[in-house]
GROMACS .gro file of C-alpha atoms in nm:
model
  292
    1UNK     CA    1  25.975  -5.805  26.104
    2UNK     CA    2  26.199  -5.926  26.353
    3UNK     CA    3  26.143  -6.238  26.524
    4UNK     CA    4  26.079  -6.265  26.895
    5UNK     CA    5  26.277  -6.477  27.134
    6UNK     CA    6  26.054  -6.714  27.313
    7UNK     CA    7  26.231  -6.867  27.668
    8UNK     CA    8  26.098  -7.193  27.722
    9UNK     CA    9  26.079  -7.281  28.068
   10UNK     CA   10  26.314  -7.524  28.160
   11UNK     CA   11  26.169  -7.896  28.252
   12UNK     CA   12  26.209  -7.961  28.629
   13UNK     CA   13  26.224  -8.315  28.624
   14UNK     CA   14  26.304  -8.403  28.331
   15UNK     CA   15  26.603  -8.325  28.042
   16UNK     CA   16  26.350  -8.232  27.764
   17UNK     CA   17  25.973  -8.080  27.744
   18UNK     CA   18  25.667  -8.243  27.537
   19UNK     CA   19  25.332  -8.127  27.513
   20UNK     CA   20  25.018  -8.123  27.344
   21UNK     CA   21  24.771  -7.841  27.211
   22UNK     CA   22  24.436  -7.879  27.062
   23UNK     CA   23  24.407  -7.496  26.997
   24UNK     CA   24  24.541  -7.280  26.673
   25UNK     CA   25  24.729  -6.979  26.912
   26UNK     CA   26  25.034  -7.102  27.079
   27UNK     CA   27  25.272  -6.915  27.097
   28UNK     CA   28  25.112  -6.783  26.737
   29UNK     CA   29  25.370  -6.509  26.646
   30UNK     CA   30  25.718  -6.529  26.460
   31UNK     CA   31  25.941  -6.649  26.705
   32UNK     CA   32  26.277  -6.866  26.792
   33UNK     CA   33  26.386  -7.012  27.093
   34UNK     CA   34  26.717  -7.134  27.204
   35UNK     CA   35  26.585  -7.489  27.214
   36UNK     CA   36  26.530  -7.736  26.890
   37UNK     CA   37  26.176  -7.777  26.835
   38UNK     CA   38  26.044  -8.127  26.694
   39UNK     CA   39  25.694  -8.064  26.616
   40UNK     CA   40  25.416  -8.336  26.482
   41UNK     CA   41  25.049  -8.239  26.285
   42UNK     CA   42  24.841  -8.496  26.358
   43UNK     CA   43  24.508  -8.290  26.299
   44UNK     CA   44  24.549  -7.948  26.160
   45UNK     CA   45  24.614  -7.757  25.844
   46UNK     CA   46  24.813  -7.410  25.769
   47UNK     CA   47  25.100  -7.245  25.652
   48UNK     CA   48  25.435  -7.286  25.744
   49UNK     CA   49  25.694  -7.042  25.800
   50UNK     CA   50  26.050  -7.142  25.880
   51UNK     CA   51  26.366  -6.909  25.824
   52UNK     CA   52  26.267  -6.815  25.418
   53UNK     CA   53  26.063  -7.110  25.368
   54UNK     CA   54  25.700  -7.082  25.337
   55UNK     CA   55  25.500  -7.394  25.259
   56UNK     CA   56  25.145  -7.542  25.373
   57UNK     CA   57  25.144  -7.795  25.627
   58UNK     CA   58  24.895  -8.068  25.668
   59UNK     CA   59  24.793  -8.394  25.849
   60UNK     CA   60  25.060  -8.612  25.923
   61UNK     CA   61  25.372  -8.336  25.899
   62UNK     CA   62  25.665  -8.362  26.121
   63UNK     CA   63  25.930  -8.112  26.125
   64UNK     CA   64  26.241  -8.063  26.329
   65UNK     CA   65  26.361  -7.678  26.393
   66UNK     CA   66  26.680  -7.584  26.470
   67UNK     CA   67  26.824  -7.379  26.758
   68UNK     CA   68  26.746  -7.036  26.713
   69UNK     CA   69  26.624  -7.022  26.352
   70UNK     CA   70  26.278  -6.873  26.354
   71UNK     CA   71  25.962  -6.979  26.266
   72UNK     CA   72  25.588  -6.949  26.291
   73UNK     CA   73  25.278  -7.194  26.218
   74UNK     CA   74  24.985  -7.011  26.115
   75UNK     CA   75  24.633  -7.234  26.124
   76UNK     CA   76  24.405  -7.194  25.883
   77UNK     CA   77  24.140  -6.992  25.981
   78UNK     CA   78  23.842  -7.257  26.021
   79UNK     CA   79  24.010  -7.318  26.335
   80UNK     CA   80  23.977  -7.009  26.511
   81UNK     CA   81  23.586  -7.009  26.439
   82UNK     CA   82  23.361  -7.280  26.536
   83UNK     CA   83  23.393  -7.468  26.204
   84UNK     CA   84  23.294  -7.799  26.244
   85UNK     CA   85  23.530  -8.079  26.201
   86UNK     CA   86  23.859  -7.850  26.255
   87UNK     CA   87  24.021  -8.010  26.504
   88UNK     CA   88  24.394  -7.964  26.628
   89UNK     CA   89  24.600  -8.204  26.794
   90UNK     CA   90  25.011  -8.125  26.775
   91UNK     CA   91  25.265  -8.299  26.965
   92UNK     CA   92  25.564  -8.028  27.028
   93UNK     CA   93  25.920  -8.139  27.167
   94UNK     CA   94  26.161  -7.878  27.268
   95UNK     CA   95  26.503  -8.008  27.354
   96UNK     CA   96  26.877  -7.869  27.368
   97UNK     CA   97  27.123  -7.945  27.179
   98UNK     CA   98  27.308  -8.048  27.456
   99UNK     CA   99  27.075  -8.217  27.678
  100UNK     CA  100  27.236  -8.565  27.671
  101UNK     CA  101  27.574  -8.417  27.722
  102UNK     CA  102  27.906  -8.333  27.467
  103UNK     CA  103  28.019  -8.677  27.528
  104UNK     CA  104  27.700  -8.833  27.469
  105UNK     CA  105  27.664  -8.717  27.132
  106UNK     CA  106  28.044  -8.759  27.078
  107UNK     CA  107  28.019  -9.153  27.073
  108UNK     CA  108  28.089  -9.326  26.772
  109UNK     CA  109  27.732  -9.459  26.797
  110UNK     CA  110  27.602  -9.091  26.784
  111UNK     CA  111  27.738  -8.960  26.464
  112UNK     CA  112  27.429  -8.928  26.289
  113UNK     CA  113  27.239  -8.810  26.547
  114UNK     CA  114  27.482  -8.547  26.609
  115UNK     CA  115  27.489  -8.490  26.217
  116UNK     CA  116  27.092  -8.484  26.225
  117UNK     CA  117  27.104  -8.188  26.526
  118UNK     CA  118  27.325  -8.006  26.257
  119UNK     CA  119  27.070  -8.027  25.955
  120UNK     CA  120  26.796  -7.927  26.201
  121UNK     CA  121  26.961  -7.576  26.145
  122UNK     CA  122  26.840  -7.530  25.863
  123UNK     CA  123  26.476  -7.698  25.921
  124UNK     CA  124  26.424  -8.043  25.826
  125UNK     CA  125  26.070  -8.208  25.696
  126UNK     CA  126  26.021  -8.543  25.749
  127UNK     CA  127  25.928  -8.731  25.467
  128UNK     CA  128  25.582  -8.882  25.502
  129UNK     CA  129  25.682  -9.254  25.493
  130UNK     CA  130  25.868  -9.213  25.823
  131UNK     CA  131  25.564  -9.003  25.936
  132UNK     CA  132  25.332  -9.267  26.076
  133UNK     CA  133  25.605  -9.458  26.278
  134UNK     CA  134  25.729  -9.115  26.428
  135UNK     CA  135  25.376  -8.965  26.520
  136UNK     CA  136  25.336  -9.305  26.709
  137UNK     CA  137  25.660  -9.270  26.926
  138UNK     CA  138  25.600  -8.906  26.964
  139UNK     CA  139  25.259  -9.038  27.125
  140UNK     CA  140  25.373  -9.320  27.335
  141UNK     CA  141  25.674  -9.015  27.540
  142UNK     CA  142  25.392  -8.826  27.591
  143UNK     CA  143  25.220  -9.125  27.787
  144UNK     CA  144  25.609  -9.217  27.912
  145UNK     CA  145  25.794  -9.180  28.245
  146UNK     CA  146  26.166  -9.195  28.319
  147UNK     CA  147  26.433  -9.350  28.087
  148UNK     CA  148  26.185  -9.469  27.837
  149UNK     CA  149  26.140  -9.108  27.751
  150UNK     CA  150  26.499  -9.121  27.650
  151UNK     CA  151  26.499  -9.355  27.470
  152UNK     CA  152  26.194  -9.337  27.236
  153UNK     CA  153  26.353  -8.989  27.147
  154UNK     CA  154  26.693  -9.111  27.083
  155UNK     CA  155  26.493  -9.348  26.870
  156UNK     CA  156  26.317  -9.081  26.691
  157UNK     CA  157  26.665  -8.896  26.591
  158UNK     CA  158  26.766  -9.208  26.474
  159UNK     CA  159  26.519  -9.245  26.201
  160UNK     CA  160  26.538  -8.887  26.095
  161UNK     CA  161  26.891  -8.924  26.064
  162UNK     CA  162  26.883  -9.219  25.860
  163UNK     CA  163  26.582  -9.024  25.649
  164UNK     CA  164  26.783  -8.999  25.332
  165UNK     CA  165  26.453  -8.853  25.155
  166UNK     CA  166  26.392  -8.624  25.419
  167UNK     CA  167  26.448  -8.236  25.277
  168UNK     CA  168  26.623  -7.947  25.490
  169UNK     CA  169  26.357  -7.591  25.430
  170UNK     CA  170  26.606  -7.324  25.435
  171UNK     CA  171  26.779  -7.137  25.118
  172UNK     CA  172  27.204  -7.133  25.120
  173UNK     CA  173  27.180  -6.777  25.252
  174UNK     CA  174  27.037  -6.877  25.653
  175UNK     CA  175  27.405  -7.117  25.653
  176UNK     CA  176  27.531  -6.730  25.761
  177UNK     CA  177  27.449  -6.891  26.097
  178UNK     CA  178  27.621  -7.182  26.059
  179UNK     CA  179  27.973  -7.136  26.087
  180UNK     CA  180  28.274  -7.352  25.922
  181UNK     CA  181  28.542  -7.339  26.172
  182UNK     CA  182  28.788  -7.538  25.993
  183UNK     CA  183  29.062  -7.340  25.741
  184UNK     CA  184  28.980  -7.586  25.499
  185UNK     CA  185  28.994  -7.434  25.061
  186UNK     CA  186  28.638  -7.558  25.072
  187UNK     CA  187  28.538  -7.384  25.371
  188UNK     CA  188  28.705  -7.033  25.281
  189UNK     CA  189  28.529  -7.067  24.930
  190UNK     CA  190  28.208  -7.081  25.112
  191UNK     CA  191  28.273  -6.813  25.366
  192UNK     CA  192  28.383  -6.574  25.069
  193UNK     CA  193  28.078  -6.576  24.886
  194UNK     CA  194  27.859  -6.528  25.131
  195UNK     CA  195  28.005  -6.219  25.225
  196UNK     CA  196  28.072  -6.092  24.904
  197UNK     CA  197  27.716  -6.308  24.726
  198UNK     CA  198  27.614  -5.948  24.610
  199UNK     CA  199  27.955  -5.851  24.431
  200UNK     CA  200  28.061  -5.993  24.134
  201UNK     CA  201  28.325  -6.303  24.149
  202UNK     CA  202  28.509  -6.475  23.938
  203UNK     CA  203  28.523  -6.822  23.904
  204UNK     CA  204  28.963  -6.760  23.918
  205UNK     CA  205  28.964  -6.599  24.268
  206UNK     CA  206  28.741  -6.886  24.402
  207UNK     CA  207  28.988  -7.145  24.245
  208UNK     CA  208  29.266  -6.950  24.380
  209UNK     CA  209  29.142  -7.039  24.707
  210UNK     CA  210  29.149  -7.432  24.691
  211UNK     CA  211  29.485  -7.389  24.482
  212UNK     CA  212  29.294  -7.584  24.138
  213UNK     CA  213  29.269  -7.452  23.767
  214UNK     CA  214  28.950  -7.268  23.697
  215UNK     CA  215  28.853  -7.593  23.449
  216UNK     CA  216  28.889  -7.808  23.786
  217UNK     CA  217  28.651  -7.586  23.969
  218UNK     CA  218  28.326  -7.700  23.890
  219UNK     CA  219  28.384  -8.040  23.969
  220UNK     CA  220  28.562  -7.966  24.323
  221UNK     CA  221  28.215  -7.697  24.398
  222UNK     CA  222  27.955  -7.976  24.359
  223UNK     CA  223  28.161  -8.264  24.497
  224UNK     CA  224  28.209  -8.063  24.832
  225UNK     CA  225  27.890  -7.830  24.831
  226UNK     CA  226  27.641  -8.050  24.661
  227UNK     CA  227  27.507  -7.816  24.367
  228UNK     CA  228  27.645  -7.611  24.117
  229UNK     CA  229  27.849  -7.240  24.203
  230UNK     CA  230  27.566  -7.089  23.992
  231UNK     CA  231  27.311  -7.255  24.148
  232UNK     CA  232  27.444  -7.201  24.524
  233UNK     CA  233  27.510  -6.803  24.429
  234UNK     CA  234  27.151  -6.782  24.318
  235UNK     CA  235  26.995  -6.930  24.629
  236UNK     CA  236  27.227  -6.734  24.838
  237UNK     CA  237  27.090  -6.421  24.618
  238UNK     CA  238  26.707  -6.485  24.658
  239UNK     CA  239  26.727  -6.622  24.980
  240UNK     CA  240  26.889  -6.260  25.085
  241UNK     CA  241  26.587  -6.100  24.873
  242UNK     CA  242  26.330  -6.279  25.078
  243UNK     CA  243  26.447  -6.231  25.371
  244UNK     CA  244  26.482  -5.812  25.325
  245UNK     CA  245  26.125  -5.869  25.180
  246UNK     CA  246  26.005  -5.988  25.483
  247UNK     CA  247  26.189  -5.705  25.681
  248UNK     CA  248  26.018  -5.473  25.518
  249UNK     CA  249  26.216  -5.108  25.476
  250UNK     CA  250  26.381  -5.128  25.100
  251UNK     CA  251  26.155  -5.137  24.778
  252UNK     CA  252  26.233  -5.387  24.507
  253UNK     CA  253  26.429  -5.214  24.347
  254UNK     CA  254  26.694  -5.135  24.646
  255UNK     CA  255  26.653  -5.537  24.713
  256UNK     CA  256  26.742  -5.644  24.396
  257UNK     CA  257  27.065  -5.445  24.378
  258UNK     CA  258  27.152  -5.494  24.736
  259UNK     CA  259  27.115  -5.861  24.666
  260UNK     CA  260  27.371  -5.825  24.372
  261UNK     CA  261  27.115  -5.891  24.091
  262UNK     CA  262  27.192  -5.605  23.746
  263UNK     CA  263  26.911  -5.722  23.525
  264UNK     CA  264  26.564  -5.675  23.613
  265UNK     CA  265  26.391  -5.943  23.450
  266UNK     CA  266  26.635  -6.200  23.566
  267UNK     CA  267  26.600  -6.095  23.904
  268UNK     CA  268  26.151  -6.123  23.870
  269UNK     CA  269  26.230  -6.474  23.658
  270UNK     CA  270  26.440  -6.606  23.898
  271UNK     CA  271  26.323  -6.557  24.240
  272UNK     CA  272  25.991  -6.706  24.085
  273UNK     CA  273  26.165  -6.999  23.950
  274UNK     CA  274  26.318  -7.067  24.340
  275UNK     CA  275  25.974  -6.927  24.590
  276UNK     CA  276  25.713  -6.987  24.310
  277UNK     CA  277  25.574  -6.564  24.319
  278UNK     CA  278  25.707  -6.266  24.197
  279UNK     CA  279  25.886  -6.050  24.444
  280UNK     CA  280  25.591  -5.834  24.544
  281UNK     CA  281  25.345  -6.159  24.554
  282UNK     CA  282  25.560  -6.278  24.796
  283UNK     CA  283  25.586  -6.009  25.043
  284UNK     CA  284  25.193  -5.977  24.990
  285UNK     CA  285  25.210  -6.287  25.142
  286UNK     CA  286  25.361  -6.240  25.420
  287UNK     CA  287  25.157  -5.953  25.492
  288UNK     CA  288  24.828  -6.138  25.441
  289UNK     CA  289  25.023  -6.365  25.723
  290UNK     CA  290  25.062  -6.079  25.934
  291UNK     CA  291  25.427  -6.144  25.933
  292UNK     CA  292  25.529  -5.835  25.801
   0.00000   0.00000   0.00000
């Protein structure tokens, strides 16, 4: 299924939206918007969907979404009947990247903020340690007027970007999105497997690229991408596989080839080891969701 672009209206007096539901249906489809979304739980419970991640979300969660990468909160479904004690209450940001201006973020000052709007590409959860202290500021712009809106956000980016235990949600193959402009070895490496992830390559045509020995390889792979070659192929692999899952219109079979895996039963062991269900368990999934 393809996701839907939402248009956010555009504040009117201010440079970035917040608001607050206490109901399990906003805007309750698979969707992506142009904005990045910074989103806090403080009462609710569901699933999470976010690009090829799917994980519960609870209590206390706070994620930041990236521009344009899709995703979809589905409640759990106490909430939609008149169960009692299921109460909502989410804090939602939507902001561009932009919004402070290019020479804002540009400062010196900035760099990890502007490194933090990067990582939101690829959706990043907060770990729960910084939760408390962010839920709180998150609460007090909602109550705010003027420049300390600003600034409690600013604030808010800060931590996040100094969140070293803080995990991004995606698999290798939604970086497609993300492009490396530079000609750099490393970058061209990265480029080439992702358009060829489904062909076989050798480890010599890779080295070739960064002008290193094959033995050298290894090394220069996890120093600049930060896991193994084998490790990045086979999340750019699966992450393909869920994502034509999702879309619906190939059987497994077609997926698994189309995704570059030969064996059968390292294709089924595999994707389980990375999503935790079998191929067909997961698109089940997604179709209980109604996401499919």
């Amino acid at each position: 299924m393809r996701a839907q672009l939402l248009k956010i209206p555009p504040p009117t007096v201010n440079s970035f939206s917040i608001r607050r539901d206490s109901v399990p249906d906003v805007n309750n489809y698979w969707h992506y918007h142009r904005e990045i979304e910074l989103i806090y739980f403080k009462y609710g419970s569901g699933t999470q969907f976010i690009g090829d991640s799917t994980i519960p979300f609870k209590p206390g969660n706070i994620v930041l979404v990236g521009s344009h990468l899709p995703h979809y909160w589905k409640f759990d479904e106490r909430y939609f009947s008149s169960a009692e004690g299921a109460e909502i209450d989410v804090i939602v940001i939507h902001f561009c990247e932009d919004f402070l201006g290019e020479c804002f973020l540009n400062l010196p000052e900035n760099k990890m903020i502007r490194k933090i709007l990067q990582r939101s590409k690829k959706g990043i959860q907060v770990q729960d340690s910084n939760s408390q202290q962010i839920g709180k500021l998150m609460e007090q712009i909602f109550l705010s007027v003027g420049a300390k809106r600003l600034l409690l956000l600013l604030e808010i980016l800060a931590i996040i970007g100094n969140d070293l235990k803080g995990f991004t949600l995606l698999s290798a193959d939604f970086l497609n999105n993300i492009s490396i402009k530079d000609n750099s070895p490393i970058s061209n490496i990265y480029n080439h497997i992702l358009v060829n992830f489904n062909k076989k390559i050798s480890i010599a045509e890779l080295a070739d690229f960064a002008n290193i020995s094959v033995a050298s390889f290894s090394r220069y792979f996890k120093t600049h991408i930060g896991m193994t070659y084998k490790q990045f192929l086979l999340d750019v692999r699966v992450g393909q596989a869920c994502k034509l899952l999702i879309e619906g219109g190939m059987n497994v079979k077609q997926i698994r080839y189309e995704c570059g895996f030969q064996n059968v039963v390292s294709f089924h062991k595999q994707f389980k080891e990375i999503t935790g269900k079998s191929p067909l368990e997961y698109q089940k999934f997604y179709l209980k969701s109604g996401m499919v």
